[in-house]
Amino acid sequence: MASSTLSLIYSNRPQQLTQVVATMIVALGPLATGLGKGYSSPALASMQVTPTVNSTLNFSITTEQGSWIASLSLLGAFFGGIPGGLAMRFGRKSILAIVALPFALSWFLTVFATSVYMVYASSFMCGICSAIVSLVTPVYISEIAHPEIRGCLCSVAKLTANIGMLLSFLLGVYLDWRQLAMVASIAPALLFLALMLIPETPSYLLYQGRDDDAATSLSWLRGGLDVSQELDTMRANIDAMREEDEVTCYREWRRDLIKPVLITCGLMIFQKFSGANAFNFYAVPILKEAFVGINPYSAAVVVILLQILAGMVSSVLIDTVGRLPLLIVSNILMSTALAGFGTFLYVTGDEGMNGAGLDWIPLTCALIFQVAFALGISPIAWIYIGELFPLKHRGLGAIANSVSYACSFASVKTFVDFQILLGLHGAFWLYAGISVIGLIFTVALVPETKGRGLQEMQEKYPAPEKYTPIYDDLRRQNKLIP
């Protein structure tokens, strides 16, 4: 048996428990963002109910106001992305703790709202907090996780976000919009309290020159094992990074970086304007118009639940079937199902009144395009950010991240406008057409990266790396980027 740190760690499986605990605690952040993402669909339905004299719902909203409530969180996320990235210099755990409290408190603006403008402010503030949490959480997890379980732990953040959205749909069946907002405030509040139980990431502490704190943190994360060798390697990596000259902005825009930027931004545009994004925010109102005999709240829960299951299946197929085949199949199924959904609404009327007994048709279409979305373009668009950009230029992936938030805002805000201008059926035909264009874009420009190592894809960057792999006995590298 080799006497390396890795072999020692592998022989002591219980040490992984602390990493799992730390991951589950910070995953309360994505859970909170998922609750916020799923909030508007059931909440808007109860907000549009005319209040009674003794009702706590002391004001109602118009459809246009509802579109702002749904989309302002995404606009807030757009403005929160860049500050969130800059704030990470102050620590991963610290930033999560700083953001968690205002995240929880912002929901109380909705709980005690006396006008729609207070709900607007709450939505915008929640969006800012969500963006910061979404940026910092995967960084924290990747820096504390052992390479053997890093992929699994990193997937927890996406899973808990989907679970949060599902919880909003489930609870929205029974709770009004104020009560649902109160429940949504619990996750960030728990995050704030639970963060006191876990340490800052070792690599960040080393980068700040806090060697003793880094040793304590890493020892806790590795279950009390001897971490001196791993700590020395981390320190060598960070020293090498400090020796490198900073890359100026104009050098980032080299000719061989333009294609990755275009591909990742293009995928984000087609992902957000596919219709699935707007559907998640308006699922209950959409299904209420499409169905006659099926409860739209229950149907929305089923759709989101299958989306979560499809996401789990996708995590397996991505490395077996490949990225490109899944993207192609995803776009084909989505465009077909979206067109079918729109056609059903056109034939029966956008109110669905002539579709009695045929509710299974729009339900099947909704299930197909949501499952296809979760199988393909939803996760793969994000994977390409990590695979197409070389390590030292991976910060350019923030461009695609910003494009994603901007398109999310635009797609959710314009859904009501498309519905008014084109009818609900016309809006879904438009989304079907966009998915067809996305299919052409995918076939023409998007490369297959399955089975290709990052080094193989980045041979165009010949500069030798200065970082020292921690786990070179298994050909795994842990290049730390504070």
CSV table of C-alpha atoms in Angstrom, one decimal:
chain,number,residue,atom,x,y,z
A,1,MET,CA,0.0,0.0,0.0
A,2,ALA,CA,1.2,3.4,-0.8
A,3,SER,CA,1.9,5.7,2.1
A,4,SER,CA,0.6,8.8,0.4
A,5,THR,CA,-1.9,11.1,2.0
A,6,LEU,CA,-4.5,10.0,-0.5
A,7,SER,CA,-4.1,6.3,0.4
A,8,LEU,CA,-4.4,7.2,4.0
A,9,ILE,CA,-7.5,9.1,3.4
A,10,TYR,CA,-9.1,6.4,1.3
A,11,SER,CA,-8.4,3.9,4.1
A,12,ASN,CA,-10.4,6.1,6.6
A,13,ARG,CA,-13.8,6.5,5.0
A,14,PRO,CA,-15.4,8.1,8.1
A,15,GLN,CA,-13.3,11.2,7.5
A,16,GLN,CA,-15.6,12.1,4.6
A,17,LEU,CA,-18.5,12.7,7.0
A,18,THR,CA,-17.2,16.1,8.0
A,19,GLN,CA,-17.0,17.2,4.4
A,20,VAL,CA,-20.6,15.9,3.8
A,21,VAL,CA,-21.8,17.8,6.9
A,22,ALA,CA,-20.1,21.0,5.7
A,23,THR,CA,-21.6,20.6,2.2
A,24,MET,CA,-25.1,20.0,3.5
A,25,ILE,CA,-24.8,23.1,5.6
A,26,VAL,CA,-23.8,25.4,2.8
A,27,ALA,CA,-26.3,23.7,0.5
A,28,LEU,CA,-29.0,25.5,2.6
A,29,GLY,CA,-28.0,28.5,0.4
A,30,PRO,CA,-29.0,26.8,-2.9
A,31,LEU,CA,-32.1,25.5,-1.1
A,32,ALA,CA,-33.0,29.1,-0.3
A,33,THR,CA,-32.5,30.2,-3.9
A,34,GLY,CA,-34.7,27.3,-5.1
A,35,LEU,CA,-37.5,28.3,-2.7
A,36,GLY,CA,-37.2,31.8,-4.2
A,37,LYS,CA,-37.2,30.5,-7.8
A,38,GLY,CA,-40.3,28.4,-7.2
A,39,TYR,CA,-42.1,31.1,-5.1
A,40,SER,CA,-43.7,33.2,-7.9
A,41,SER,CA,-45.6,30.4,-9.6
A,42,PRO,CA,-48.0,29.5,-6.7
A,43,ALA,CA,-47.7,32.9,-5.1
A,44,LEU,CA,-48.9,34.9,-8.1
A,45,ALA,CA,-52.1,32.9,-8.3
A,46,SER,CA,-53.0,33.9,-4.7
A,47,MET,CA,-51.8,37.5,-5.1
A,48,GLN,CA,-54.3,37.9,-8.0
A,49,VAL,CA,-57.3,36.9,-5.8
A,50,THR,CA,-59.5,39.8,-4.9
A,51,PRO,CA,-59.1,40.4,-1.2
A,52,THR,CA,-62.1,40.0,1.1
A,53,VAL,CA,-62.9,42.4,4.0
A,54,ASN,CA,-61.3,40.2,6.7
A,55,SER,CA,-58.6,38.8,4.5
A,56,THR,CA,-54.9,39.2,5.3
A,57,LEU,CA,-54.5,39.5,1.5
A,58,ASN,CA,-55.2,43.3,1.7
A,59,PHE,CA,-54.3,44.0,-1.9
A,60,SER,CA,-54.3,42.1,-5.2
A,61,ILE,CA,-52.1,42.5,-8.3
A,62,THR,CA,-52.5,42.7,-12.0
A,63,THR,CA,-50.9,40.4,-14.5
A,64,GLU,CA,-48.4,43.0,-15.5
A,65,GLN,CA,-47.4,43.6,-11.8
A,66,GLY,CA,-47.1,39.8,-11.5
A,67,SER,CA,-44.6,39.7,-14.3
A,68,TRP,CA,-42.4,42.3,-12.5
A,69,ILE,CA,-42.6,40.3,-9.2
A,70,ALA,CA,-41.5,37.2,-11.1
A,71,SER,CA,-38.7,38.8,-13.0
A,72,LEU,CA,-37.2,41.4,-10.6
A,73,SER,CA,-35.4,38.6,-8.6
A,74,LEU,CA,-33.6,37.7,-11.8
A,75,LEU,CA,-32.7,41.4,-12.4
A,76,GLY,CA,-31.4,41.5,-8.9
A,77,ALA,CA,-29.3,38.4,-9.6
A,78,PHE,CA,-27.8,40.1,-12.6
A,79,PHE,CA,-26.6,43.0,-10.4
A,80,GLY,CA,-25.5,40.7,-7.6
A,81,GLY,CA,-23.3,38.5,-9.7
A,82,ILE,CA,-20.2,40.7,-10.1
A,83,PRO,CA,-20.2,42.0,-6.5
A,84,GLY,CA,-20.5,38.4,-5.3
A,85,GLY,CA,-17.4,37.4,-7.3
A,86,LEU,CA,-15.4,40.4,-5.9
A,87,ALA,CA,-16.6,39.7,-2.4
A,88,MET,CA,-15.1,36.3,-2.3
A,89,ARG,CA,-11.7,37.8,-1.5
A,90,PHE,CA,-13.1,38.3,2.0
A,91,GLY,CA,-13.7,34.6,2.5
A,92,ARG,CA,-16.2,32.0,1.3
A,93,LYS,CA,-17.8,31.2,4.6
A,94,SER,CA,-17.8,34.8,5.7
A,95,ILE,CA,-19.6,36.0,2.6
A,96,LEU,CA,-22.2,33.3,3.0
A,97,ALA,CA,-22.8,34.4,6.6
A,98,ILE,CA,-23.0,38.1,5.7
A,99,VAL,CA,-25.5,37.4,2.9
A,100,ALA,CA,-27.7,34.9,4.7
A,101,LEU,CA,-29.1,37.3,7.2
A,102,PRO,CA,-30.3,40.0,4.8
A,103,PHE,CA,-31.5,37.1,2.5
A,104,ALA,CA,-33.8,36.0,5.3
A,105,LEU,CA,-34.9,39.5,6.3
A,106,SER,CA,-35.7,40.4,2.7
A,107,TRP,CA,-38.5,37.9,2.7
A,108,PHE,CA,-40.1,39.7,5.6
A,109,LEU,CA,-40.7,42.6,3.2
A,110,THR,CA,-43.2,40.3,1.4
A,111,VAL,CA,-44.6,38.8,4.6
A,112,PHE,CA,-45.6,42.3,5.9
A,113,ALA,CA,-46.1,44.0,2.5
A,114,THR,CA,-48.8,46.7,2.3
A,115,SER,CA,-48.2,47.4,-1.3
A,116,VAL,CA,-46.9,45.7,-4.4
A,117,TYR,CA,-43.8,48.0,-4.3
A,118,MET,CA,-42.7,46.3,-1.1
A,119,VAL,CA,-43.0,42.9,-2.9
A,120,TYR,CA,-40.9,44.4,-5.8
A,121,ALA,CA,-38.2,45.4,-3.3
A,122,SER,CA,-38.2,42.0,-1.7
A,123,SER,CA,-38.0,40.2,-5.0
A,124,PHE,CA,-35.0,42.4,-6.1
A,125,MET,CA,-33.1,42.0,-2.8
A,126,CYS,CA,-33.7,38.2,-2.8
A,127,GLY,CA,-32.3,38.1,-6.3
A,128,ILE,CA,-29.1,39.8,-5.3
A,129,CYS,CA,-28.6,37.5,-2.3
A,130,SER,CA,-29.4,34.4,-4.5
A,131,ALA,CA,-26.7,35.4,-7.0
A,132,ILE,CA,-24.1,35.8,-4.4
A,133,VAL,CA,-25.0,32.5,-2.7
A,134,SER,CA,-25.1,30.7,-6.0
A,135,LEU,CA,-21.5,31.9,-6.8
A,136,VAL,CA,-19.9,31.3,-3.5
A,137,THR,CA,-21.5,27.9,-2.6
A,138,PRO,CA,-19.8,25.8,-5.3
A,139,VAL,CA,-16.5,27.5,-4.7
A,140,TYR,CA,-16.7,26.6,-1.0
A,141,ILE,CA,-17.6,23.0,-1.7
A,142,SER,CA,-14.9,22.5,-4.4
A,143,GLU,CA,-12.3,23.8,-2.0
A,144,ILE,CA,-13.2,21.6,1.0
A,145,ALA,CA,-14.0,18.4,-0.9
A,146,HIS,CA,-11.7,15.5,-1.5
A,147,PRO,CA,-11.2,14.7,-5.2
A,148,GLU,CA,-12.8,11.3,-4.8
A,149,ILE,CA,-16.2,12.8,-3.7
A,150,ARG,CA,-15.9,16.4,-5.2
A,151,GLY,CA,-18.2,15.7,-8.1
A,152,CYS,CA,-20.8,14.2,-6.0
A,153,LEU,CA,-20.7,16.9,-3.4
A,154,CYS,CA,-20.7,19.7,-6.0
A,155,SER,CA,-23.9,18.2,-7.5
A,156,VAL,CA,-25.6,18.6,-4.1
A,157,ALA,CA,-26.0,22.3,-4.6
A,158,LYS,CA,-27.9,21.9,-7.9
A,159,LEU,CA,-30.0,19.1,-6.3
A,160,THR,CA,-31.0,21.2,-3.3
A,161,ALA,CA,-31.9,24.1,-5.5
A,162,ASN,CA,-34.3,21.9,-7.4
A,163,ILE,CA,-35.7,20.5,-4.1
A,164,GLY,CA,-36.3,24.1,-2.9
A,165,MET,CA,-38.3,24.9,-6.0
A,166,LEU,CA,-40.3,21.7,-5.6
A,167,LEU,CA,-41.0,22.6,-1.9
A,168,SER,CA,-42.4,26.0,-3.1
A,169,PHE,CA,-44.7,24.3,-5.5
A,170,LEU,CA,-45.9,21.8,-2.9
A,171,LEU,CA,-46.4,24.3,-0.1
A,172,GLY,CA,-48.0,26.7,-2.5
A,173,VAL,CA,-51.0,24.3,-2.8
A,174,TYR,CA,-51.8,25.0,0.9
A,175,LEU,CA,-50.2,28.4,1.8
A,176,ASP,CA,-51.0,31.9,0.5
A,177,TRP,CA,-48.2,34.2,-0.7
A,178,ARG,CA,-47.5,35.7,2.7
A,179,GLN,CA,-47.3,32.3,4.5
A,180,LEU,CA,-45.1,30.9,1.7
A,181,ALA,CA,-42.7,33.9,2.0
A,182,MET,CA,-42.4,33.2,5.7
A,183,VAL,CA,-41.4,29.6,5.0
A,184,ALA,CA,-38.9,30.8,2.4
A,185,SER,CA,-37.2,32.9,5.0
A,186,ILE,CA,-36.4,29.8,7.1
A,187,ALA,CA,-33.7,28.4,4.9
A,188,PRO,CA,-31.3,31.4,4.8
A,189,ALA,CA,-31.9,31.9,8.5
A,190,LEU,CA,-30.8,28.3,9.2
A,191,LEU,CA,-27.8,28.9,6.9
A,192,PHE,CA,-26.7,31.9,9.0
A,193,LEU,CA,-26.9,29.8,12.2
A,194,ALA,CA,-25.4,26.6,10.8
A,195,LEU,CA,-22.4,28.3,9.3
A,196,MET,CA,-21.0,28.8,12.8
A,197,LEU,CA,-20.4,25.0,12.9
A,198,ILE,CA,-18.0,24.7,10.0
A,199,PRO,CA,-14.6,26.3,9.1
A,200,GLU,CA,-13.5,28.6,6.4
A,201,THR,CA,-11.8,26.8,3.4
A,202,PRO,CA,-8.2,25.8,4.0
A,203,SER,CA,-7.0,27.3,0.7
A,204,TYR,CA,-8.5,30.7,1.4
A,205,LEU,CA,-6.9,30.8,4.8
A,206,LEU,CA,-3.5,29.8,3.4
A,207,TYR,CA,-3.9,32.5,0.8
A,208,GLN,CA,-4.4,35.0,3.6
A,209,GLY,CA,-1.3,33.8,5.4
A,210,ARG,CA,-3.3,32.2,8.2
A,211,ASP,CA,-1.4,28.9,8.3
A,212,ASP,CA,-2.5,27.8,11.7
A,213,ASP,CA,-6.1,28.4,11.0
A,214,ALA,CA,-5.7,26.6,7.6
A,215,ALA,CA,-4.2,23.5,9.4
A,216,THR,CA,-7.1,23.4,11.9
A,217,SER,CA,-9.6,23.7,9.1
A,218,LEU,CA,-8.1,21.0,6.9
A,219,SER,CA,-7.7,18.7,9.9
A,220,TRP,CA,-11.4,19.1,10.7
A,221,LEU,CA,-12.4,18.4,7.2
A,222,ARG,CA,-10.1,15.3,6.9
A,223,GLY,CA,-11.4,13.8,10.2
A,224,GLY,CA,-8.4,14.6,12.3
A,225,LEU,CA,-5.9,12.8,10.1
A,226,ASP,CA,-2.3,14.1,9.5
A,227,VAL,CA,-2.7,16.8,6.8
A,228,SER,CA,0.8,18.2,6.8
A,229,GLN,CA,1.7,16.8,3.3
A,230,GLU,CA,-1.6,18.1,1.8
A,231,LEU,CA,-1.1,21.4,3.5
A,232,ASP,CA,2.5,21.8,2.2
A,233,THR,CA,1.2,21.1,-1.4
A,234,MET,CA,-1.5,23.6,-1.1
A,235,ARG,CA,1.0,26.2,0.2
A,236,ALA,CA,3.3,25.4,-2.8
A,237,ASN,CA,0.4,25.9,-5.2
A,238,ILE,CA,-0.6,29.2,-3.7
A,239,ASP,CA,3.1,30.5,-3.7
A,240,ALA,CA,3.3,29.6,-7.4
A,241,MET,CA,0.2,31.5,-8.1
A,242,ARG,CA,1.5,34.6,-6.4
A,243,GLU,CA,4.6,34.5,-8.6
A,244,GLU,CA,2.5,34.7,-11.8
A,245,ASP,CA,1.9,38.1,-13.3
A,246,GLU,CA,-1.7,39.2,-13.5
A,247,VAL,CA,-3.2,38.8,-16.9
A,248,THR,CA,-4.6,42.1,-18.2
A,249,CYS,CA,-8.1,42.4,-19.7
A,250,TYR,CA,-6.9,42.8,-23.3
A,251,ARG,CA,-4.9,39.6,-23.1
A,252,GLU,CA,-8.0,37.7,-21.9
A,253,TRP,CA,-9.6,38.5,-25.2
A,254,ARG,CA,-7.2,36.5,-27.3
A,255,ARG,CA,-8.4,35.1,-30.6
A,256,ASP,CA,-8.6,31.6,-29.3
A,257,LEU,CA,-10.9,32.6,-26.4
A,258,ILE,CA,-13.6,34.1,-28.6
A,259,LYS,CA,-15.2,30.8,-29.6
A,260,PRO,CA,-15.6,29.5,-26.0
A,261,VAL,CA,-17.2,32.8,-25.1
A,262,LEU,CA,-19.6,32.7,-28.0
A,263,ILE,CA,-20.5,29.0,-27.5
A,264,THR,CA,-21.2,29.3,-23.7
A,265,CYS,CA,-23.1,32.6,-24.1
A,266,GLY,CA,-25.1,31.1,-27.0
A,267,LEU,CA,-26.1,28.1,-25.0
A,268,MET,CA,-27.2,30.3,-22.1
A,269,ILE,CA,-29.4,32.4,-24.4
A,270,PHE,CA,-31.1,29.3,-25.9
A,271,GLN,CA,-31.4,27.8,-22.4
A,272,LYS,CA,-33.2,30.8,-21.0
A,273,PHE,CA,-35.4,31.5,-24.0
A,274,SER,CA,-36.4,27.9,-24.5
A,275,GLY,CA,-39.7,28.5,-22.6
A,276,ALA,CA,-38.8,26.2,-19.7
A,277,ASN,CA,-37.5,29.1,-17.7
A,278,ALA,CA,-40.6,31.1,-18.1
A,279,PHE,CA,-42.7,28.0,-17.4
A,280,ASN,CA,-41.0,27.5,-14.0
A,281,PHE,CA,-42.0,31.0,-12.9
A,282,TYR,CA,-45.6,30.9,-14.3
A,283,ALA,CA,-46.4,27.1,-14.1
A,284,VAL,CA,-49.6,27.4,-12.1
A,285,PRO,CA,-51.1,30.2,-14.2
A,286,ILE,CA,-50.1,28.5,-17.5
A,287,LEU,CA,-51.5,25.1,-16.4
A,288,LYS,CA,-54.7,26.7,-15.0
A,289,GLU,CA,-55.4,28.0,-18.6
A,290,ALA,CA,-54.5,24.7,-20.2
A,291,PHE,CA,-56.3,22.3,-18.0
A,292,VAL,CA,-60.0,21.7,-17.4
A,293,GLY,CA,-60.2,18.8,-15.1
A,294,ILE,CA,-56.7,18.6,-13.5
A,295,ASN,CA,-55.6,20.7,-10.5
A,296,PRO,CA,-52.9,23.0,-11.9
A,297,TYR,CA,-51.0,23.1,-8.5
A,298,SER,CA,-50.8,19.3,-8.4
A,299,ALA,CA,-49.7,19.1,-12.1
A,300,ALA,CA,-47.0,21.7,-11.4
A,301,VAL,CA,-45.6,19.6,-8.6
A,302,VAL,CA,-45.5,16.5,-10.8
A,303,VAL,CA,-43.7,18.5,-13.6
A,304,ILE,CA,-41.1,19.8,-11.2
A,305,LEU,CA,-40.6,16.4,-9.5
A,306,LEU,CA,-39.9,14.8,-12.9
A,307,GLN,CA,-37.5,17.6,-13.7
A,308,ILE,CA,-35.5,16.8,-10.6
A,309,LEU,CA,-35.5,13.1,-11.5
A,310,ALA,CA,-34.4,13.9,-15.0
A,311,GLY,CA,-31.6,16.0,-13.7
A,312,MET,CA,-30.4,13.0,-11.7
A,313,VAL,CA,-30.5,10.8,-14.8
A,314,SER,CA,-28.6,13.5,-16.8
A,315,SER,CA,-25.7,13.4,-14.3
A,316,VAL,CA,-25.2,9.7,-15.3
A,317,LEU,CA,-25.8,10.1,-19.0
A,318,ILE,CA,-23.5,13.1,-19.5
A,319,ASP,CA,-20.4,11.0,-19.0
A,320,THR,CA,-21.7,7.9,-20.9
A,321,VAL,CA,-23.8,9.1,-23.8
A,322,GLY,CA,-21.9,12.4,-24.2
A,323,ARG,CA,-22.8,16.1,-24.1
A,324,LEU,CA,-23.6,16.7,-27.7
A,325,PRO,CA,-26.1,13.9,-28.2
A,326,LEU,CA,-28.0,15.0,-25.1
A,327,LEU,CA,-28.0,18.6,-26.3
A,328,ILE,CA,-29.4,17.5,-29.7
A,329,VAL,CA,-32.0,15.2,-28.3
A,330,SER,CA,-33.0,17.9,-25.7
A,331,ASN,CA,-33.6,20.5,-28.4
A,332,ILE,CA,-35.5,18.2,-30.6
A,333,LEU,CA,-37.8,17.0,-27.8
A,334,MET,CA,-38.3,20.5,-26.5
A,335,SER,CA,-39.2,22.1,-29.8
A,336,THR,CA,-41.6,19.3,-30.6
A,337,ALA,CA,-43.3,19.4,-27.1
A,338,LEU,CA,-43.5,23.2,-27.1
A,339,ALA,CA,-45.1,23.2,-30.5
A,340,GLY,CA,-47.5,20.5,-29.4
A,341,PHE,CA,-48.5,22.5,-26.3
A,342,GLY,CA,-49.1,25.6,-28.3
A,343,THR,CA,-51.1,23.7,-30.9
A,344,PHE,CA,-53.3,22.2,-28.3
A,345,LEU,CA,-54.0,25.7,-26.8
A,346,TYR,CA,-54.7,27.0,-30.3
A,347,VAL,CA,-57.2,24.2,-31.2
A,348,THR,CA,-59.0,24.3,-27.8
A,349,GLY,CA,-58.7,28.1,-27.2
A,350,ASP,CA,-56.2,29.6,-24.9
A,351,GLU,CA,-58.6,29.2,-22.0
A,352,GLY,CA,-58.6,25.4,-22.7
A,353,MET,CA,-62.4,25.3,-22.3
A,354,ASN,CA,-62.9,23.1,-25.4
A,355,GLY,CA,-60.3,20.6,-24.2
A,356,ALA,CA,-62.5,18.7,-21.6
A,357,GLY,CA,-61.2,15.2,-21.2
A,358,LEU,CA,-58.0,16.0,-23.1
A,359,ASP,CA,-55.9,17.3,-20.2
A,360,TRP,CA,-53.4,14.5,-20.7
A,361,ILE,CA,-52.2,16.1,-24.0
A,362,PRO,CA,-50.9,19.4,-22.5
A,363,LEU,CA,-49.7,17.6,-19.4
A,364,THR,CA,-47.7,15.2,-21.5
A,365,CYS,CA,-46.2,18.0,-23.6
A,366,ALA,CA,-45.3,19.9,-20.4
A,367,LEU,CA,-43.7,16.8,-18.9
A,368,ILE,CA,-41.7,16.1,-22.1
A,369,PHE,CA,-40.2,19.6,-22.5
A,370,GLN,CA,-39.4,20.0,-18.9
A,371,VAL,CA,-37.7,16.5,-18.7
A,372,ALA,CA,-35.9,17.2,-22.0
A,373,PHE,CA,-34.7,20.6,-20.6
A,374,ALA,CA,-33.4,18.9,-17.4
A,375,LEU,CA,-31.7,16.1,-19.4
A,376,GLY,CA,-29.8,18.3,-21.8
A,377,ILE,CA,-29.4,22.0,-22.1
A,378,SER,CA,-30.1,22.9,-18.5
A,379,PRO,CA,-27.0,21.2,-16.9
A,380,ILE,CA,-24.8,21.0,-20.0
A,381,ALA,CA,-24.7,24.7,-20.7
A,382,TRP,CA,-23.0,25.2,-17.3
A,383,ILE,CA,-20.7,22.2,-17.8
A,384,TYR,CA,-19.2,23.7,-20.9
A,385,ILE,CA,-18.1,26.8,-19.0
A,386,GLY,CA,-15.7,24.6,-17.0
A,387,GLU,CA,-14.6,22.5,-20.0
A,388,LEU,CA,-14.2,25.0,-22.9
A,389,PHE,CA,-12.2,27.7,-21.0
A,390,PRO,CA,-8.6,26.9,-20.0
A,391,LEU,CA,-7.9,27.0,-16.3
A,392,LYS,CA,-6.1,30.3,-16.1
A,393,HIS,CA,-8.8,32.0,-18.2
A,394,ARG,CA,-11.8,30.4,-16.6
A,395,GLY,CA,-12.8,33.7,-15.0
A,396,LEU,CA,-14.2,34.6,-18.5
A,397,GLY,CA,-17.0,32.1,-17.7
A,398,ALA,CA,-18.5,35.0,-15.6
A,399,ILE,CA,-19.5,36.5,-18.9
A,400,ALA,CA,-21.8,33.5,-19.7
A,401,ASN,CA,-23.0,33.7,-16.1
A,402,SER,CA,-24.0,37.4,-16.5
A,403,VAL,CA,-25.6,36.6,-19.9
A,404,SER,CA,-27.6,33.8,-18.2
A,405,TYR,CA,-29.0,36.2,-15.5
A,406,ALA,CA,-29.8,38.9,-18.1
A,407,CYS,CA,-31.6,36.4,-20.3
A,408,SER,CA,-33.5,34.9,-17.4
A,409,PHE,CA,-34.8,38.4,-16.5
A,410,ALA,CA,-35.8,39.1,-20.1
A,411,SER,CA,-37.5,35.7,-20.7
A,412,VAL,CA,-39.6,35.9,-17.5
A,413,LYS,CA,-40.5,39.6,-17.9
A,414,THR,CA,-41.5,39.3,-21.6
A,415,PHE,CA,-43.6,36.1,-21.2
A,416,VAL,CA,-46.7,38.1,-20.3
A,417,ASP,CA,-46.0,40.5,-23.2
A,418,PHE,CA,-45.7,37.6,-25.6
A,419,GLN,CA,-48.9,36.1,-24.2
A,420,ILE,CA,-50.8,39.4,-24.7
A,421,LEU,CA,-49.3,40.0,-28.2
A,422,LEU,CA,-49.3,36.4,-29.6
A,423,GLY,CA,-51.7,34.6,-27.3
A,424,LEU,CA,-50.6,31.8,-24.9
A,425,HIS,CA,-50.4,29.4,-27.9
A,426,GLY,CA,-48.3,31.9,-29.9
A,427,ALA,CA,-45.8,32.3,-27.0
A,428,PHE,CA,-45.2,28.6,-26.9
A,429,TRP,CA,-44.8,28.4,-30.7
A,430,LEU,CA,-42.2,31.2,-30.4
A,431,TYR,CA,-40.3,29.2,-27.8
A,432,ALA,CA,-40.5,26.2,-30.1
A,433,GLY,CA,-38.9,28.2,-32.9
A,434,ILE,CA,-36.2,29.4,-30.6
A,435,SER,CA,-35.4,25.7,-29.6
A,436,VAL,CA,-35.1,24.9,-33.3
A,437,ILE,CA,-32.6,27.7,-33.8
A,438,GLY,CA,-30.8,26.3,-30.7
A,439,LEU,CA,-30.6,22.9,-32.3
A,440,ILE,CA,-29.0,24.4,-35.4
A,441,PHE,CA,-26.6,26.4,-33.3
A,442,THR,CA,-25.7,23.2,-31.3
A,443,VAL,CA,-25.0,21.0,-34.4
A,444,ALA,CA,-23.0,23.8,-36.1
A,445,LEU,CA,-20.8,25.1,-33.3
A,446,VAL,CA,-20.9,23.1,-30.1
A,447,PRO,CA,-18.1,20.5,-29.8
A,448,GLU,CA,-18.3,17.1,-28.0
A,449,THR,CA,-16.1,17.1,-24.9
A,450,LYS,CA,-16.9,13.6,-23.5
A,451,GLY,CA,-13.8,11.6,-22.7
A,452,ARG,CA,-11.4,14.5,-23.4
A,453,GLY,CA,-9.2,15.7,-20.7
A,454,LEU,CA,-9.0,19.3,-19.9
A,455,GLN,CA,-5.3,19.3,-20.9
A,456,GLU,CA,-6.3,17.8,-24.3
A,457,MET,CA,-8.8,20.6,-24.9
A,458,GLN,CA,-6.4,23.3,-23.8
A,459,GLU,CA,-3.3,22.3,-25.9
A,460,LYS,CA,-3.6,25.7,-27.6
A,461,TYR,CA,-2.3,27.2,-24.3
A,462,PRO,CA,1.2,25.9,-24.2
A,463,ALA,CA,2.4,27.8,-21.2
A,464,PRO,CA,3.5,25.3,-18.5
A,465,GLU,CA,1.4,25.2,-15.4
A,466,LYS,CA,3.2,26.1,-12.2
A,467,TYR,CA,0.9,24.4,-9.8
A,468,THR,CA,1.8,21.2,-8.0
A,469,PRO,CA,-0.8,18.4,-8.2
A,470,ILE,CA,-1.7,17.1,-4.7
A,471,TYR,CA,-2.8,13.7,-5.8
A,472,ASP,CA,-0.5,12.8,-8.6
A,473,ASP,CA,-0.5,9.1,-7.7
A,474,LEU,CA,-4.0,8.8,-9.2
A,475,ARG,CA,-3.4,11.3,-11.9
A,476,ARG,CA,-5.8,13.7,-10.2
A,477,GLN,CA,-4.9,17.3,-9.8
A,478,ASN,CA,-6.2,19.8,-7.3
A,479,LYS,CA,-5.1,23.2,-8.6
A,480,LEU,CA,-6.4,25.6,-6.0
A,481,ILE,CA,-7.6,28.9,-7.0
A,482,PRO,CA,-8.4,31.2,-4.1
